[in-house]
Coordinates of C-alpha atoms in Angstrom, one line a residue:
Chain A
M1 CA 15.9 -45.7 -40.3
R2 CA 13.1 -46.7 -37.9
P3 CA 10.6 -44.0 -37.0
I4 CA 11.0 -42.8 -33.5
G5 CA 8.4 -44.5 -31.3
W6 CA 6.3 -42.7 -28.6
S7 CA 8.0 -44.7 -25.9
E8 CA 11.3 -43.3 -27.0
V9 CA 10.0 -39.7 -26.8
I10 CA 8.5 -40.3 -23.4
I11 CA 11.6 -41.9 -21.9
T12 CA 13.8 -39.2 -23.3
A13 CA 11.6 -36.6 -21.7
L14 CA 11.5 -38.4 -18.4
I15 CA 15.3 -38.6 -18.3
K16 CA 15.5 -34.9 -19.2
V17 CA 13.1 -34.0 -16.4
A18 CA 15.1 -36.1 -13.9
G19 CA 18.3 -34.4 -15.0
Y20 CA 16.9 -30.9 -14.7
S21 CA 15.1 -31.6 -11.5
A22 CA 18.4 -31.8 -9.6
I23 CA 19.2 -28.2 -10.7
I24 CA 15.7 -27.0 -9.9
F25 CA 15.8 -28.5 -6.4
V26 CA 19.1 -27.0 -5.5
T27 CA 17.9 -23.6 -6.8
L28 CA 14.6 -23.9 -4.8
I29 CA 16.4 -24.9 -1.6
F30 CA 18.9 -22.1 -2.0
T31 CA 16.0 -19.6 -2.6
F32 CA 14.2 -20.9 0.5
L33 CA 17.4 -20.6 2.6
L34 CA 17.9 -17.1 1.3
R35 CA 14.3 -16.0 1.9
E36 CA 14.3 -17.3 5.5
G37 CA 17.9 -16.4 6.3
A38 CA 18.4 -13.1 4.7
P39 CA 16.2 -11.1 7.1
T40 CA 19.0 -11.7 9.7
L41 CA 21.1 -9.1 8.0
F42 CA 18.5 -6.5 8.8
E43 CA 17.6 -7.7 12.2
V44 CA 21.1 -8.4 13.7
P45 CA 24.0 -6.1 12.9
L46 CA 27.0 -7.7 11.4
E47 CA 29.2 -6.8 14.4
A48 CA 26.8 -8.8 16.6
L49 CA 27.0 -11.8 14.3
A50 CA 30.8 -11.6 14.4
Q51 CA 30.9 -11.9 18.2
T52 CA 32.1 -14.9 20.1
R53 CA 29.1 -15.6 22.3
W54 CA 26.2 -17.7 21.2
Y55 CA 23.3 -17.6 23.6
P56 CA 20.2 -17.0 21.6
I57 CA 17.6 -17.0 24.4
E58 CA 19.3 -13.7 25.6
D59 CA 19.8 -12.4 22.1
Y60 CA 23.6 -13.2 21.8
Y61 CA 23.9 -14.2 18.1
G62 CA 27.7 -14.5 17.7
I63 CA 28.2 -17.3 15.1
L64 CA 32.0 -17.4 15.0
P65 CA 32.2 -20.2 17.7
L66 CA 29.8 -22.3 15.6
I67 CA 31.7 -21.8 12.3
G68 CA 35.0 -22.5 14.2
G69 CA 33.5 -25.6 15.8
S70 CA 32.4 -27.1 12.5
L71 CA 35.7 -26.3 10.9
I72 CA 37.9 -27.8 13.6
V73 CA 35.8 -31.0 13.8
T74 CA 35.9 -31.4 10.0
F75 CA 39.6 -30.6 9.9
G76 CA 40.3 -33.1 12.6
A77 CA 38.2 -35.8 10.8
A78 CA 40.0 -35.1 7.5
L79 CA 43.4 -35.2 9.2
F80 CA 42.7 -38.7 10.4
A81 CA 40.4 -40.1 7.7
V82 CA 42.3 -39.0 4.5
P83 CA 45.6 -40.8 5.1
L84 CA 43.9 -43.9 6.6
G85 CA 41.3 -44.0 3.8
I86 CA 43.7 -43.7 1.0
A87 CA 46.1 -46.2 2.5
T88 CA 43.2 -48.7 2.9
A89 CA 42.2 -48.1 -0.7
V90 CA 45.7 -48.6 -1.9
Y91 CA 46.0 -51.8 0.1
I92 CA 42.7 -53.2 -1.3
A93 CA 43.3 -52.2 -4.9
E94 CA 47.1 -52.9 -5.2
I95 CA 48.4 -55.1 -2.6
A96 CA 45.8 -57.4 -1.0
P97 CA 45.5 -60.9 -2.4
R98 CA 42.2 -61.6 -4.2
W99 CA 40.5 -63.3 -1.2
A100 CA 41.3 -60.5 1.2
R101 CA 40.1 -58.0 -1.3
E102 CA 36.8 -59.8 -1.7
I103 CA 36.2 -59.7 2.0
L104 CA 37.5 -56.2 2.7
K105 CA 35.6 -54.2 0.1
P106 CA 32.1 -55.2 1.1
L107 CA 33.0 -54.9 4.8
V108 CA 34.1 -51.3 4.3
E109 CA 30.9 -50.6 2.4
I110 CA 28.8 -52.0 5.3
L111 CA 30.7 -49.7 7.6
G112 CA 29.6 -46.8 5.5
G113 CA 26.0 -47.8 5.9
L114 CA 26.0 -47.7 9.7
P115 CA 23.4 -45.2 11.0
S116 CA 25.0 -42.2 12.6
V117 CA 22.8 -42.4 15.8
M118 CA 24.3 -45.8 16.5
L119 CA 27.8 -44.4 16.1
G120 CA 26.8 -41.6 18.5
F121 CA 25.7 -44.1 21.1
I122 CA 28.9 -46.1 20.8
G123 CA 30.7 -42.8 21.0
I124 CA 29.0 -41.7 24.3
L125 CA 29.3 -45.1 26.0
I126 CA 32.8 -46.2 24.9
I127 CA 34.9 -43.5 23.1
V128 CA 34.0 -40.5 25.3
P129 CA 35.2 -42.2 28.6
F130 CA 38.2 -43.7 26.7
V131 CA 39.3 -40.3 25.3
R132 CA 39.1 -38.6 28.7
E133 CA 41.1 -41.3 30.5
A134 CA 43.7 -41.9 27.7
L135 CA 44.5 -38.2 27.2
D136 CA 43.9 -37.1 30.8
I137 CA 41.6 -34.2 29.8
P138 CA 38.7 -32.8 31.9
T139 CA 36.0 -34.3 29.7
G140 CA 35.8 -36.7 26.8
L141 CA 33.1 -34.7 25.0
T142 CA 35.5 -32.9 22.7
A143 CA 36.0 -31.9 19.1
F144 CA 38.6 -34.7 19.0
T145 CA 36.1 -37.3 19.9
G146 CA 33.7 -36.0 17.2
A147 CA 36.6 -35.9 14.7
L148 CA 37.5 -39.5 15.5
I149 CA 33.9 -40.8 14.9
L150 CA 33.3 -38.5 11.8
G151 CA 36.7 -39.7 10.5
G152 CA 35.5 -43.2 10.9
M153 CA 32.3 -42.4 9.0
A154 CA 34.3 -40.6 6.2
I155 CA 36.7 -43.5 5.7
P156 CA 34.3 -45.9 3.9
T157 CA 33.4 -43.2 1.4
I158 CA 37.0 -42.3 0.7
V159 CA 38.0 -46.0 0.5
S160 CA 35.2 -47.0 -1.8
V161 CA 35.6 -44.2 -4.3
S162 CA 39.4 -44.2 -4.3
E163 CA 39.5 -47.9 -4.7
D164 CA 37.3 -47.7 -7.8
A165 CA 39.6 -45.0 -9.2
L166 CA 42.7 -47.0 -8.6
D167 CA 41.1 -50.1 -10.1
A168 CA 40.3 -48.1 -13.3
V169 CA 44.0 -47.3 -13.9
P170 CA 45.1 -49.4 -16.9
K171 CA 47.2 -52.4 -16.0
T172 CA 49.7 -51.3 -18.7
Y173 CA 50.8 -48.4 -16.6
R174 CA 51.8 -50.7 -13.7
D175 CA 53.5 -53.1 -16.1
A176 CA 55.4 -50.3 -17.8
S177 CA 56.6 -49.0 -14.5
L178 CA 57.6 -52.4 -13.1
A179 CA 59.3 -53.2 -16.4
M180 CA 61.5 -50.1 -16.1
G181 CA 62.7 -51.4 -12.7
A182 CA 60.5 -49.5 -10.3
T183 CA 59.7 -51.2 -7.0
P184 CA 56.0 -51.9 -6.3
W185 CA 56.0 -49.0 -3.8
Q186 CA 57.5 -46.6 -6.4
T187 CA 54.9 -47.8 -8.9
I188 CA 52.0 -47.1 -6.4
W189 CA 53.3 -43.8 -5.3
R190 CA 54.6 -42.4 -8.5
V191 CA 52.4 -44.0 -11.2
T192 CA 49.1 -45.5 -10.0
L193 CA 48.1 -42.9 -7.4
P194 CA 48.8 -39.9 -9.6
A195 CA 46.9 -41.5 -12.5
A196 CA 43.9 -42.1 -10.2
R197 CA 44.2 -38.7 -8.6
S198 CA 41.0 -37.1 -9.6
G199 CA 39.0 -40.1 -8.4
V200 CA 40.9 -40.2 -5.1
L201 CA 40.3 -36.5 -4.6
T202 CA 36.6 -36.9 -5.3
G203 CA 36.5 -39.6 -2.7
V204 CA 38.2 -37.3 -0.2
M205 CA 35.8 -34.5 -0.9
L206 CA 32.7 -36.7 -0.6
G207 CA 34.1 -38.0 2.7
V208 CA 34.9 -34.6 4.1
G209 CA 31.5 -33.4 2.8
R210 CA 29.8 -36.1 4.8
A211 CA 31.8 -35.0 7.9
I212 CA 30.9 -31.3 7.7
G213 CA 27.2 -32.0 7.2
E214 CA 27.0 -34.7 9.9
T215 CA 24.7 -33.7 12.7
M216 CA 23.5 -36.5 15.0
T217 CA 26.9 -37.9 16.0
V218 CA 28.6 -34.5 16.7
M219 CA 25.6 -33.4 18.7
M220 CA 26.0 -36.4 20.9
V221 CA 29.7 -36.4 21.4
T222 CA 31.2 -32.9 21.0
G223 CA 29.7 -31.4 24.2
N224 CA 28.0 -28.5 22.3
A225 CA 29.8 -25.7 24.2
P226 CA 29.9 -22.6 22.0
V227 CA 33.6 -21.7 22.6
L228 CA 35.6 -20.2 19.8
P229 CA 38.5 -22.6 18.9
T230 CA 41.8 -20.8 19.1
G231 CA 44.3 -23.4 18.2
L232 CA 45.3 -27.1 18.3
R233 CA 44.4 -27.2 22.0
S234 CA 40.8 -26.5 21.2
L235 CA 40.7 -29.9 19.4
F236 CA 40.7 -31.3 22.9
S237 CA 37.9 -29.2 24.4
P238 CA 34.2 -29.1 23.7
V239 CA 32.9 -27.3 20.7
R240 CA 29.5 -26.6 19.1
T241 CA 29.1 -27.1 15.4
M242 CA 26.7 -25.3 13.1
T243 CA 24.8 -28.5 12.3
A244 CA 24.2 -29.4 15.9
T245 CA 23.1 -25.9 16.7
I246 CA 20.5 -25.9 13.9
A247 CA 19.3 -29.4 15.0
A248 CA 19.1 -28.6 18.7
E249 CA 17.4 -25.3 18.4
M250 CA 15.2 -25.4 15.3
G251 CA 12.4 -27.4 17.0
E252 CA 11.9 -24.7 19.6
V253 CA 12.1 -21.3 17.8
A254 CA 9.0 -19.4 17.0
N255 CA 8.4 -19.2 13.2
G256 CA 9.7 -15.9 11.9
S257 CA 11.5 -14.8 15.0
V258 CA 15.1 -13.3 14.9
H259 CA 16.5 -16.6 16.3
Y260 CA 14.7 -18.5 13.5
H261 CA 16.2 -16.3 10.8
V262 CA 19.7 -16.6 12.4
L263 CA 19.4 -20.4 12.3
F264 CA 18.6 -20.2 8.5
F265 CA 21.5 -17.8 8.1
I266 CA 23.8 -20.4 9.7
G267 CA 22.3 -22.8 7.1
I268 CA 23.4 -20.4 4.3
V269 CA 26.9 -20.3 5.8
L270 CA 27.1 -24.1 5.9
F271 CA 25.8 -24.2 2.3
L272 CA 28.4 -21.7 1.2
I273 CA 31.3 -23.6 3.0
S274 CA 30.4 -26.9 1.3
L275 CA 30.0 -25.1 -2.0
I276 CA 33.5 -23.7 -1.7
V277 CA 34.9 -27.1 -0.7
N278 CA 33.3 -28.6 -3.8
L279 CA 34.4 -25.9 -6.2
T280 CA 38.0 -26.1 -4.9
A281 CA 38.0 -29.8 -5.4
A282 CA 36.5 -29.5 -8.9
S283 CA 39.1 -27.0 -10.0
V284 CA 42.0 -29.0 -8.6
V285 CA 40.7 -32.1 -10.3
F286 CA 40.3 -30.1 -13.6
K287 CA 43.8 -28.8 -13.5
Q288 CA 45.3 -32.2 -12.7
R289 CA 43.5 -33.8 -15.5
K290 CA 44.9 -31.4 -18.0
R291 CA 48.4 -31.9 -16.7
S292 CA 48.1 -35.7 -16.6
E293 CA 46.6 -35.7 -20.1
R294 CA 49.5 -33.7 -21.3
I295 CA 52.0 -36.1 -19.8
L296 CA 50.3 -39.2 -21.0
S297 CA 49.6 -38.0 -24.6
Chain B
M1 CA -13.7 -55.6 28.2
L2 CA -10.6 -57.2 26.7
S3 CA -11.5 -56.1 23.2
D4 CA -12.3 -52.6 24.4
S5 CA -8.8 -52.1 25.8
R6 CA -7.3 -53.6 22.7
Q7 CA -9.2 -51.5 20.2
A8 CA -8.3 -48.1 21.7
R9 CA -4.7 -48.5 21.6
I10 CA -2.6 -45.5 22.6
I11 CA -0.1 -44.6 20.0
I12 CA 2.5 -42.9 22.0
A13 CA 5.4 -41.1 20.5
M14 CA 8.0 -40.4 23.1
Q15 CA 10.4 -37.8 21.8
R16 CA 12.6 -37.2 24.6
S17 CA 15.6 -36.5 22.4
L18 CA 16.6 -36.8 18.8
P19 CA 17.8 -40.4 19.0
W20 CA 14.4 -41.3 20.3
K21 CA 12.7 -39.5 17.5
L22 CA 14.7 -41.5 15.0
A23 CA 13.9 -44.7 16.8
F24 CA 10.2 -43.9 16.7
L25 CA 10.3 -43.0 13.1
I26 CA 11.0 -46.7 12.7
L27 CA 8.6 -47.8 15.4
I28 CA 5.5 -45.9 14.3
P29 CA 5.1 -47.6 10.9
T30 CA 5.6 -50.9 12.8
L31 CA 2.8 -50.0 15.2
I32 CA 0.5 -48.9 12.3
L33 CA 1.2 -52.2 10.5
Y34 CA 0.4 -54.1 13.7
G35 CA -2.8 -52.1 14.0
C36 CA -3.7 -53.0 10.4
S37 CA -3.1 -56.7 11.0
N38 CA -6.0 -57.0 13.4
P39 CA -9.0 -56.5 11.1
S40 CA -11.4 -57.9 13.8
D41 CA -10.7 -54.7 15.9
G42 CA -11.7 -52.4 13.0
G43 CA -15.4 -53.1 13.1
A44 CA -15.7 -52.7 16.8
A45 CA -13.7 -49.5 16.9
S46 CA -16.1 -47.7 14.6
D47 CA -19.0 -48.4 17.0
V48 CA -17.6 -46.5 19.9
P49 CA -17.0 -42.8 19.3
S50 CA -13.3 -42.3 20.0
T51 CA -11.7 -38.9 20.6
G52 CA -8.1 -37.9 20.8
I53 CA -6.1 -35.6 23.2
V54 CA -2.9 -34.3 21.8
N55 CA -0.4 -33.5 24.5
K56 CA 3.1 -32.1 23.8
G57 CA 5.9 -30.2 25.5
S58 CA 8.4 -30.5 28.4
D59 CA 10.8 -33.4 28.4
T60 CA 10.8 -33.3 32.1
I61 CA 7.0 -34.1 32.1
V62 CA 7.0 -36.5 29.2
N63 CA 7.4 -39.7 31.4
L64 CA 4.7 -38.5 33.8
A65 CA 2.4 -37.6 31.0
L66 CA 2.9 -41.0 29.4
A67 CA 2.2 -42.8 32.7
W68 CA -1.0 -40.7 33.1
A69 CA -2.0 -41.4 29.5
E70 CA -1.7 -45.2 30.1
A71 CA -3.6 -45.1 33.4
Y72 CA -6.3 -42.9 32.0
Q73 CA -6.6 -45.1 29.0
V74 CA -7.6 -48.0 31.2
L75 CA -10.4 -46.0 32.7
H76 CA -11.5 -44.4 29.5
P77 CA -10.8 -46.7 26.6
D78 CA -12.6 -44.4 24.1
V79 CA -10.1 -41.6 24.6
R80 CA -6.8 -41.7 22.8
I81 CA -4.0 -39.6 24.3
S82 CA -0.8 -38.9 22.3
V83 CA 2.1 -37.7 24.3
T84 CA 5.2 -36.0 22.7
G85 CA 8.3 -34.3 24.2
G86 CA 10.5 -31.7 22.6
G87 CA 10.8 -29.1 25.4
S88 CA 8.6 -26.6 27.1
G89 CA 9.1 -24.0 24.4
T90 CA 8.2 -26.5 21.7
G91 CA 4.9 -27.4 23.5
I92 CA 3.9 -23.8 24.1
A93 CA 4.7 -22.9 20.4
A94 CA 2.5 -25.8 19.4
L95 CA -0.4 -24.6 21.6
V96 CA 0.0 -21.1 20.1
N97 CA -0.1 -22.6 16.6
G98 CA -3.2 -24.6 17.6
T99 CA -1.7 -28.1 16.9
V100 CA -2.1 -29.5 20.4
D101 CA -4.9 -29.7 23.1
I102 CA -2.5 -29.6 26.0
A103 CA 1.0 -28.1 26.3
N104 CA 3.2 -29.4 29.0
A105 CA 5.7 -26.9 30.4
S106 CA 8.2 -27.1 33.2
R107 CA 8.2 -23.3 33.5
A108 CA 5.4 -20.7 33.4
M109 CA 4.6 -19.1 30.1
K110 CA 6.6 -16.0 29.4
A111 CA 4.8 -12.7 28.9
E112 CA 5.7 -12.5 25.2
E113 CA 4.4 -16.1 24.7
I114 CA 1.1 -15.1 26.2
D115 CA 1.0 -12.0 24.0
Q116 CA 1.7 -14.2 21.0
A117 CA -1.0 -16.6 22.0
L118 CA -3.5 -13.8 22.5
S119 CA -2.7 -12.4 19.1
Q120 CA -3.5 -15.8 17.6
G121 CA -6.9 -15.7 19.4
I122 CA -5.8 -18.3 22.0
D123 CA -6.3 -17.6 25.6
P124 CA -4.0 -20.0 27.5
V125 CA -5.3 -21.4 30.8
E126 CA -2.7 -22.6 33.3
F127 CA -2.9 -25.7 35.5
V128 CA -0.2 -26.6 38.1
I129 CA -0.1 -30.4 37.8
A130 CA 2.9 -31.4 40.0
R131 CA 6.1 -30.1 41.5
D132 CA 9.6 -31.0 40.7
A133 CA 12.9 -30.6 42.5
I134 CA 16.0 -30.1 40.4
A135 CA 18.8 -32.2 41.8
V136 CA 22.4 -31.1 41.4
I137 CA 24.4 -34.2 40.6
V138 CA 28.1 -35.2 40.6
N139 CA 30.1 -38.4 40.1
P140 CA 29.9 -40.8 43.1
N141 CA 33.7 -40.6 43.4
N142 CA 33.6 -36.9 44.0
P143 CA 34.1 -36.2 47.7
V144 CA 32.0 -33.0 47.6
R145 CA 28.7 -33.7 49.3
R146 CA 27.1 -30.2 49.7
L147 CA 27.1 -26.8 48.1
T148 CA 25.4 -23.4 48.7
L149 CA 23.3 -21.9 46.0
Q150 CA 25.9 -19.1 45.7
Q151 CA 28.6 -21.7 45.1
I152 CA 26.5 -23.5 42.4
S153 CA 25.9 -20.1 40.7
D154 CA 29.7 -19.3 40.8
I155 CA 30.5 -22.8 39.4
Y156 CA 28.1 -22.4 36.5
S157 CA 29.0 -18.8 35.7
G158 CA 32.7 -19.7 35.6
K159 CA 33.9 -18.0 38.8
I160 CA 34.8 -21.3 40.4
N161 CA 36.8 -23.6 38.1
N162 CA 38.4 -26.2 40.4
W163 CA 36.7 -28.6 42.8
Q164 CA 39.3 -27.7 45.4
E165 CA 37.6 -24.3 45.8
V166 CA 34.5 -26.0 47.1
G167 CA 36.3 -28.5 49.3
G168 CA 36.9 -31.3 46.7
E169 CA 40.0 -32.7 45.0
D170 CA 42.3 -30.8 42.7
R171 CA 40.3 -31.4 39.5
P172 CA 38.9 -29.1 36.9
I173 CA 35.1 -28.6 36.9
V174 CA 33.2 -29.7 33.8
R175 CA 29.8 -28.0 33.8
L176 CA 26.9 -29.8 32.2
S177 CA 23.6 -28.2 31.3
R178 CA 20.5 -29.0 29.2
E179 CA 20.1 -27.2 25.9
T180 CA 18.6 -23.7 25.8
N181 CA 15.2 -24.9 24.6
S182 CA 14.7 -26.8 27.9
G183 CA 12.5 -25.3 30.5
T184 CA 14.9 -26.8 33.1
H185 CA 17.7 -24.7 31.5
V186 CA 15.7 -21.5 31.8
Y187 CA 14.6 -22.3 35.3
F188 CA 18.2 -23.0 36.4
L189 CA 19.5 -19.8 34.8
E190 CA 16.9 -17.6 36.5
N191 CA 16.7 -19.2 39.9
V192 CA 20.2 -20.6 40.5
L193 CA 22.7 -18.7 38.3
R194 CA 20.8 -15.4 38.9
M195 CA 19.5 -16.5 42.3
G196 CA 16.0 -15.2 41.4
E197 CA 17.2 -11.6 41.0
K198 CA 15.5 -9.8 38.1
E199 CA 18.4 -7.4 37.5
N200 CA 21.1 -10.0 37.5
R201 CA 22.4 -10.7 34.0
T202 CA 24.8 -13.5 34.9
L203 CA 25.1 -16.0 32.1
F204 CA 26.3 -19.6 31.9
S205 CA 30.1 -19.9 31.4
R206 CA 30.9 -20.2 27.7
D207 CA 32.4 -23.6 28.2
T208 CA 29.3 -25.1 29.7
L209 CA 28.5 -28.3 27.8
L210 CA 24.9 -28.1 26.5
L211 CA 23.7 -31.7 26.2
P212 CA 20.6 -32.5 24.2
S213 CA 19.1 -34.9 26.7
S214 CA 18.8 -35.9 30.4
E215 CA 20.4 -39.2 29.5
G216 CA 23.4 -37.3 28.0
I217 CA 23.9 -35.6 31.3
T218 CA 23.5 -38.7 33.4
S219 CA 25.9 -40.7 31.3
E220 CA 28.6 -38.1 31.4
V221 CA 28.2 -37.5 35.2
R222 CA 28.3 -41.3 35.8
Q223 CA 31.7 -41.8 34.2
N224 CA 33.4 -38.4 34.7
P225 CA 34.6 -37.4 38.2
N226 CA 35.1 -33.8 37.0
A227 CA 31.5 -33.3 36.0
I228 CA 28.6 -31.4 37.7
G229 CA 25.1 -31.5 36.2
Y230 CA 21.5 -30.8 37.1
D231 CA 18.3 -32.7 36.3
G232 CA 14.8 -33.2 37.4
L233 CA 14.6 -35.4 40.5
G234 CA 12.5 -37.9 38.6
Y235 CA 15.5 -38.6 36.3
V236 CA 18.2 -39.1 38.9
T237 CA 19.5 -42.6 38.9
E238 CA 21.4 -44.6 41.6
E239 CA 24.7 -44.2 39.6
V240 CA 25.1 -40.5 40.4
K241 CA 25.4 -38.6 43.6
V242 CA 22.9 -35.9 44.6
I243 CA 24.3 -32.8 46.3
A244 CA 22.7 -31.3 49.4
V245 CA 22.0 -27.6 48.8
A246 CA 21.8 -24.6 51.2
S247 CA 19.9 -21.5 50.2
F248 CA 22.5 -19.2 51.9
S249 CA 25.9 -19.6 53.4
G250 CA 25.5 -21.0 56.9
G251 CA 22.0 -22.3 56.2
D252 CA 21.0 -26.0 56.5
Y253 CA 22.0 -28.3 53.6
I254 CA 18.9 -30.0 52.3
F255 CA 18.6 -33.0 50.0
P256 CA 15.8 -32.9 47.4
S257 CA 12.7 -35.0 48.3
A258 CA 9.0 -34.8 48.2
E259 CA 9.0 -33.6 51.8
S260 CA 11.6 -31.0 51.5
V261 CA 10.0 -29.6 48.4
N262 CA 6.5 -29.3 49.9
S263 CA 7.9 -27.8 53.1
K264 CA 9.8 -25.3 50.8
E265 CA 13.1 -26.1 52.4
Y266 CA 14.8 -27.3 49.3
P267 CA 15.6 -24.2 47.3
I268 CA 15.7 -25.5 43.7
A269 CA 12.1 -26.6 43.1
R270 CA 9.4 -25.5 40.7
D271 CA 5.9 -26.1 39.6
L272 CA 5.1 -28.1 36.5
Y273 CA 2.3 -26.9 34.2
M274 CA -0.2 -28.0 31.7
Y275 CA -1.7 -25.3 29.4
T276 CA -4.9 -25.5 27.4
A277 CA -6.2 -23.1 24.7
G278 CA -9.1 -21.5 26.6
E279 CA -11.1 -23.1 29.4
P280 CA -10.9 -26.9 28.7
E281 CA -14.0 -28.6 27.5
G282 CA -15.2 -32.1 27.0
D283 CA -12.6 -34.9 27.2
V284 CA -9.8 -32.5 27.9
A285 CA -11.6 -31.1 31.0
V286 CA -12.4 -34.6 32.3
F287 CA -8.8 -35.6 31.8
L288 CA -7.4 -32.5 33.6
E289 CA -9.8 -33.0 36.5
W290 CA -8.5 -36.6 36.8
V291 CA -4.9 -35.4 36.6
L292 CA -5.4 -33.1 39.6
G293 CA -7.2 -35.9 41.6
G294 CA -5.8 -38.5 44.0
E295 CA -5.1 -41.4 41.6
A296 CA -3.1 -39.4 39.2
Q297 CA -1.2 -37.6 41.9
D298 CA -0.1 -41.0 43.3
I299 CA 1.5 -41.7 39.9
V300 CA 3.3 -38.4 40.4
K301 CA 4.8 -39.7 43.6
E302 CA 5.8 -43.1 42.0
L303 CA 7.8 -41.3 39.3
G304 CA 9.9 -39.3 41.7
F305 CA 8.0 -36.0 41.3
V306 CA 6.2 -34.1 44.1
P307 CA 2.4 -34.3 44.2
I308 CA 0.6 -30.9 44.4
R309 CA -1.2 -32.0 47.6
P310 CA 1.0 -33.5 50.3

């Protein structure tokens, strides 16, 4: 056995530090959020936070419309991006001929790299007027418009990750299925997709995660009116999301004021929501893996 | 002379809205790189003592402040003026925190802001630098041409919800406003929605769209016949229609203009301010004196604002 060189020790240490730093950063960020946001609970009574009016310059701190706004935009984006994203991934991985695949995959990845400000500009100039005229609604600055653009931003993530997962499914699975007389569609739907489930779900979660955290685009196209969404109709009216609120108001608040603390509190809520989404996804993936392992073993 | 004007290059960060900020994040390194690529300037610059004035605040004033900075720069090449937007509240907060020399504000400082400044050992001094009319704008296809102050207040507070009620077509009204950190928003709330009454607690209707920039309001009004918006007269373009406003029912309907603002006929007009920390000294004092003089006030007029002296 060769003696362990110094370089080996240093490199191992560096990799360790890099690994732990992620944990340390998340902890630090959460501590900071808590420190700046927690005073809210002493300054604003919970009933006031659970109100439906957000107008901080007159001390109305009801955050329900903002939570509702974020959820409805994200939900709308998922509704539109998940089926389209998975379908595109299936086409690229399973159906498309080689040349189409070699063009499509990088194109989708370029789409994922578009800066969100640019999409916001396109949204304001083209999609907003189009949505208003096509749906005959009072204004095109709606949750729906935001969902449409966010969905478009989530699709590349979903496609890219799902396609990798589908690609990783062993060819023998498909061959076995086809050999037993299944049609290509049955093979995709019953064999390939379930086998790639955890990867597909990871892609969906990453895409939805991008949608819920997106700020610039939603601020430009959703109208930012703090109205509590009450149903499907609200999808076609203006909403204000948590991210847009923080971005629009953070620059102006006095450091340490009630408004400042409430904005950090909203940050905590946002953090918790994305944590829940991730944990749910992780547990679903975990369960599925156990089940599929049982079947395949 | 040529090298003088080249060496004292103004680095201007125009942050009218978030998209601009991002654009400038890219632009600023480019400017710096450009600056570095002219080593011949470097030697000359160190001979002349150059000083900087940091100027930040109201988005309404940012274009005016930029034009002033450029004009002043030609007269005083040794003074560098950096101008940033962000909103009146942002500028005042920066003055209180001691990070700027001049804060631009489209509203007077609030009592609590003055208290806050005093507690930080800063005694803010106010200068009225120009006047501004706030124009109420609609889509050119909207047949409504004039409104009373009361009608505008009722529209924005949610009492009037259809253009038919003010003599227009049967269309829903889409209300557009600037974000709450804008001095224009606060001015409009106090002087239009609440009609200047201190006890009046009227608020904007919940479904009022709060747009992050003047451009956002203009682009929506331009394409949406349901929309009503408001903006500083300096930002109004040809593509939207300005409404004539009467102070009371039965009064004369007046269009916003330099004349109608100075004669106090147009009801939605306000003073624009610059604040300094304590009495200005040195370059800042010279700059402010120039701002209040004839040449700078001509620029005010060119940009669609109203000069302080007719």
